[in-house]
N, CA and C atoms as an extended XYZ file, in Angstrom:
219
Properties=species:S:1:pos:R:3:atomname:S:1:resname:S:1:resid:I:1 pbc="F F F"
N         0.838       -1.187        0.000 N   MET     1
C         0.000        0.000        0.000 CA  MET     1
C         0.876        1.242        0.000 C   MET     1
N         0.424        2.232       -0.700 N   SER     2
C         1.161        3.492       -0.704 CA  SER     2
C         0.765        4.303        0.524 C   SER     2
N         1.698        5.073        1.039 N   PRO     3
C         1.382        5.880        2.226 CA  PRO     3
C         0.397        6.988        1.887 C   PRO     3
N        -0.409        7.348        2.867 N   GLU     4
C        -1.339        8.456        2.675 CA  GLU     4
C        -0.571        9.762        2.717 C   GLU     4
N        -0.938       10.712        1.857 N   PRO     5
C        -0.254       12.006        1.905 CA  PRO     5
C        -0.552       12.717        3.212 C   PRO     5
N         0.382       13.521        3.642 N   ALA     6
C         0.199       14.282        4.875 CA  ALA     6
C        -0.963       15.254        4.722 C   ALA     6
N        -1.749       15.371        5.757 N   ALA     7
C        -2.896       16.283        5.713 CA  ALA     7
C        -2.399       17.720        5.598 C   ALA     7
N        -3.042       18.444        4.727 N   GLN     8
C        -2.685       19.834        4.498 CA  GLN     8
C        -3.716       20.719        5.185 C   GLN     8
N        -3.291       21.790        5.763 N   GLU     9
C        -4.214       22.713        6.413 CA  GLU     9
C        -4.783       23.684        5.389 C   GLU     9
N        -6.074       23.957        5.513 N   ASN    10
C        -6.699       24.981        4.684 CA  ASN    10
C        -6.399       26.343        5.283 C   ASN    10
N        -6.212       27.357        4.458 N   PRO    11
C        -6.059       28.711        4.993 CA  PRO    11
C        -7.313       29.118        5.770 C   PRO    11
N        -7.134       29.928        6.780 N   GLN    12
C        -8.267       30.454        7.548 CA  GLN    12
C        -8.873       31.592        6.733 C   GLN    12
N        -9.808       31.241        5.894 N   ASP    13
C       -10.353       32.163        4.905 CA  ASP    13
C       -11.840       31.889        4.760 C   ASP    13
N       -12.643       32.911        4.585 N   ASP    14
C       -14.078       32.758        4.415 CA  ASP    14
C       -14.413       32.649        2.934 C   ASP    14
N       -14.891       31.492        2.475 N   PRO    15
C       -15.227       31.346        1.058 CA  PRO    15
C       -16.243       32.371        0.555 C   PRO    15
N       -17.126       32.828        1.419 N   GLU    16
C       -18.126       33.815        1.004 CA  GLU    16
C       -17.500       35.138        0.557 C   GLU    16
N       -16.271       35.402        0.991 N   SER    17
C       -15.620       36.665        0.623 CA  SER    17
C       -15.266       36.728       -0.860 C   SER    17
N       -15.336       35.604       -1.559 N   TYR    18
C       -15.002       35.562       -2.983 CA  TYR    18
C       -16.216       35.795       -3.886 C   TYR    18
N       -17.410       35.598       -3.335 N   VAL    19
C       -18.635       35.755       -4.127 CA  VAL    19
C       -18.757       37.201       -4.593 C   VAL    19
N       -18.989       37.369       -5.883 N   GLY    20
C       -19.126       38.697       -6.479 CA  GLY    20
C       -17.866       39.185       -7.175 C   GLY    20
N       -16.720       38.573       -6.855 N   LEU    21
C       -15.468       38.949       -7.527 CA  LEU    21
C       -15.418       38.332       -8.917 C   LEU    21
N       -14.612       38.916       -9.787 N   THR    22
C       -14.382       38.256      -11.071 CA  THR    22
C       -13.572       36.994      -10.807 C   THR    22
N       -13.651       36.041      -11.707 N   ALA    23
C       -12.918       34.786      -11.535 CA  ALA    23
C       -11.420       35.043      -11.411 C   ALA    23
N       -10.902       35.964      -12.198 N   GLU    24
C        -9.471       36.267      -12.169 CA  GLU    24
C        -9.064       36.879      -10.828 C   GLU    24
N        -9.849       37.832      -10.334 N   ALA    25
C        -9.543       38.482       -9.058 CA  ALA    25
C        -9.653       37.479       -7.910 C   ALA    25
N       -10.658       36.608       -7.963 N   ALA    26
C       -10.842       35.607       -6.919 CA  ALA    26
C        -9.680       34.621       -6.898 C   ALA    26
N        -9.238       34.177       -8.067 N   GLU    27
C        -8.120       33.241       -8.142 CA  GLU    27
C        -6.842       33.872       -7.601 C   GLU    27
N        -6.586       35.101       -7.993 N   GLU    28
C        -5.398       35.815       -7.513 CA  GLU    28
C        -5.432       35.962       -5.988 C   GLU    28
N        -6.581       36.326       -5.457 N   GLN    29
C        -6.742       36.496       -4.011 CA  GLN    29
C        -6.568       35.157       -3.287 C   GLN    29
N        -7.117       34.099       -3.842 N   ALA    30
C        -7.021       32.777       -3.206 CA  ALA    30
C        -5.575       32.317       -3.096 C   ALA    30
N        -4.806       32.454       -4.163 N   TYR    31
C        -3.399       32.052       -4.114 CA  TYR    31
C        -2.618       32.932       -3.130 C   TYR    31
N        -2.946       34.212       -3.084 N   ALA    32
C        -2.267       35.128       -2.159 CA  ALA    32
C        -2.572       34.774       -0.703 C   ALA    32
N        -3.733       34.211       -0.453 N   ARG    33
C        -4.120       33.839        0.908 CA  ARG    33
C        -3.667       32.432        1.294 C   ARG    33
N        -3.001       31.733        0.365 N   GLY    34
C        -2.414       30.441        0.726 CA  GLY    34
C        -3.068       29.195        0.189 C   GLY    34
N        -4.101       29.323       -0.647 N   TRP    35
C        -4.698       28.132       -1.245 CA  TRP    35
C        -3.725       27.560       -2.267 C   TRP    35
N        -3.564       26.237       -2.279 N   THR    36
C        -2.610       25.613       -3.194 CA  THR    36
C        -3.223       25.274       -4.541 C   THR    36
N        -4.539       25.068       -4.571 N   THR    37
C        -5.241       24.733       -5.805 CA  THR    37
C        -6.524       25.545       -5.872 C   THR    37
N        -6.809       26.091       -7.037 N   VAL    38
C        -8.043       26.839       -7.259 CA  VAL    38
C        -8.715       26.260       -8.498 C   VAL    38
N       -10.011       25.975       -8.382 N   ARG    39
C       -10.738       25.378       -9.502 CA  ARG    39
C       -11.966       26.220       -9.806 C   ARG    39
N       -12.096       26.648      -11.069 N   SER    40
C       -13.262       27.408      -11.527 CA  SER    40
C       -14.150       26.489      -12.351 C   SER    40
N       -15.430       26.523      -12.045 N   LEU    41
C       -16.407       25.659      -12.698 CA  LEU    41
C       -17.644       26.451      -13.067 C   LEU    41
N       -18.399       26.004      -14.073 N   PRO    42
C       -19.698       26.627      -14.311 CA  PRO    42
C       -20.648       26.250      -13.170 C   PRO    42
N       -21.655       27.062      -12.880 N   PRO    43
C       -22.552       26.798      -11.754 CA  PRO    43
C       -23.235       25.430      -11.808 C   PRO    43
N       -23.469       24.893      -12.978 N   ASP    44
C       -24.194       23.627      -13.090 CA  ASP    44
C       -23.279       22.433      -13.398 C   ASP    44
N       -21.991       22.576      -13.141 N   ALA    45
C       -21.033       21.513      -13.449 CA  ALA    45
C       -21.285       20.277      -12.589 C   ALA    45
N       -21.102       19.126      -13.192 N   ILE    46
C       -21.182       17.868      -12.470 CA  ILE    46
C       -19.759       17.489      -12.091 C   ILE    46
N       -19.532       17.347      -10.790 N   ILE    47
C       -18.179       17.051      -10.305 CA  ILE    47
C       -18.235       15.897       -9.314 C   ILE    47
N       -17.079       15.295       -9.069 N   THR    48
C       -17.008       14.251       -8.057 CA  THR    48
C       -17.043       14.889       -6.677 C   THR    48
N       -17.332       14.100       -5.686 N   MET    49
C       -17.439       14.611       -4.320 CA  MET    49
C       -16.134       14.458       -3.542 C   MET    49
N       -15.031       14.226       -4.240 N   GLU    50
C       -13.757       14.085       -3.544 CA  GLU    50
C       -13.388       15.397       -2.860 C   GLU    50
N       -12.821       15.291       -1.680 N   PHE    51
C       -12.375       16.473       -0.945 CA  PHE    51
C       -10.866       16.541       -1.052 C   PHE    51
N       -10.358       17.650       -1.539 N   LEU    52
C        -8.925       17.860       -1.650 CA  LEU    52
C        -8.553       19.032       -0.758 C   LEU    52
N        -7.852       18.733        0.318 N   SER    53
C        -7.435       19.779        1.247 CA  SER    53
C        -6.535       20.775        0.518 C   SER    53
N        -6.738       22.052        0.770 N   GLY    54
C        -5.943       23.085        0.125 CA  GLY    54
C        -6.537       23.593       -1.178 C   GLY    54
N        -7.696       23.029       -1.579 N   ARG    55
C        -8.328       23.463       -2.831 CA  ARG    55
C        -9.538       24.339       -2.532 C   ARG    55
N        -9.692       25.395       -3.325 N   LEU    56
C       -10.838       26.279       -3.256 CA  LEU    56
C       -11.557       26.206       -4.602 C   LEU    56
N       -12.856       25.983       -4.559 N   ASN    57
C       -13.672       25.844       -5.767 CA  ASN    57
C       -14.531       27.082       -5.975 C   ASN    57
N       -14.610       27.520       -7.210 N   PHE    58
C       -15.464       28.645       -7.572 CA  PHE    58
C       -16.479       28.202       -8.610 C   PHE    58
N       -17.737       28.576       -8.410 N   ALA    59
C       -18.746       28.467       -9.459 CA  ALA    59
C       -18.800       29.844      -10.101 C   ALA    59
N       -18.498       29.899      -11.400 N   VAL    60
C       -18.378       31.173      -12.104 CA  VAL    60
C       -19.480       31.282      -13.162 C   VAL    60
N       -20.268       32.345      -13.064 N   GLU    61
C       -21.326       32.607      -14.040 CA  GLU    61
C       -20.688       33.001      -15.368 C   GLU    61
N       -21.013       32.269      -16.411 N   LYS    62
C       -20.390       32.489      -17.718 CA  LYS    62
C       -20.682       33.882      -18.277 C   LYS    62
N       -21.904       34.338      -18.122 N   SER    63
C       -22.292       35.622      -18.725 CA  SER    63
C       -21.591       36.825      -18.101 C   SER    63
N       -21.278       36.745      -16.809 N   THR    64
C       -20.660       37.887      -16.126 CA  THR    64
C       -19.189       37.661      -15.788 C   THR    64
N       -18.797       36.388      -15.665 N   GLY    65
C       -17.429       36.073      -15.255 CA  GLY    65
C       -17.212       36.239      -13.767 C   GLY    65
N       -18.311       36.368      -13.002 N   ASN    66
C       -18.221       36.569      -11.558 CA  ASN    66
C       -18.465       35.275      -10.788 C   ASN    66
N       -17.837       35.174       -9.638 N   VAL    67
C       -18.025       34.032       -8.750 CA  VAL    67
C       -19.403       34.143       -8.112 C   VAL    67
N       -20.203       33.064       -8.226 N   VAL    68
C       -21.540       33.058       -7.630 CA  VAL    68
C       -21.620       32.108       -6.440 C   VAL    68
N       -20.615       31.243       -6.293 N   ARG    69
C       -20.550       30.310       -5.169 CA  ARG    69
C       -19.096       29.906       -4.958 C   ARG    69
N       -18.730       29.651       -3.716 N   CYS    70
C       -17.365       29.262       -3.412 CA  CYS    70
C       -17.377       28.270       -2.253 C   CYS    70
N       -16.562       27.216       -2.346 N   TRP    71
C       -16.492       26.233       -1.270 CA  TRP    71
C       -15.118       25.584       -1.209 C   TRP    71
N       -14.788       25.084       -0.030 N   LYS    72
C       -13.493       24.434        0.197 CA  LYS    72
C       -13.530       22.998       -0.297 C   LYS    72
N       -12.376       22.508       -0.686 N   GLY    73
C       -12.208       21.108       -1.011 CA  GLY    73
C       -12.266       20.786       -2.435 C   GLY    73
């Protein structure tokens, strides 16, 4: 068996603070605050339920380019 990767701590950051920002501004802010992975998705995207510590997810409205939802993992 391969060893489990060491648990990574999430930055102490409120995901709601990204809602309303442009996708580019939100991504830049997330990396500056210590997130290791940032993922932008359309609001209706079908994704797996895997949790990846250190990742911040954005649902980005295509018509405006703004973040409408944000969550950890």
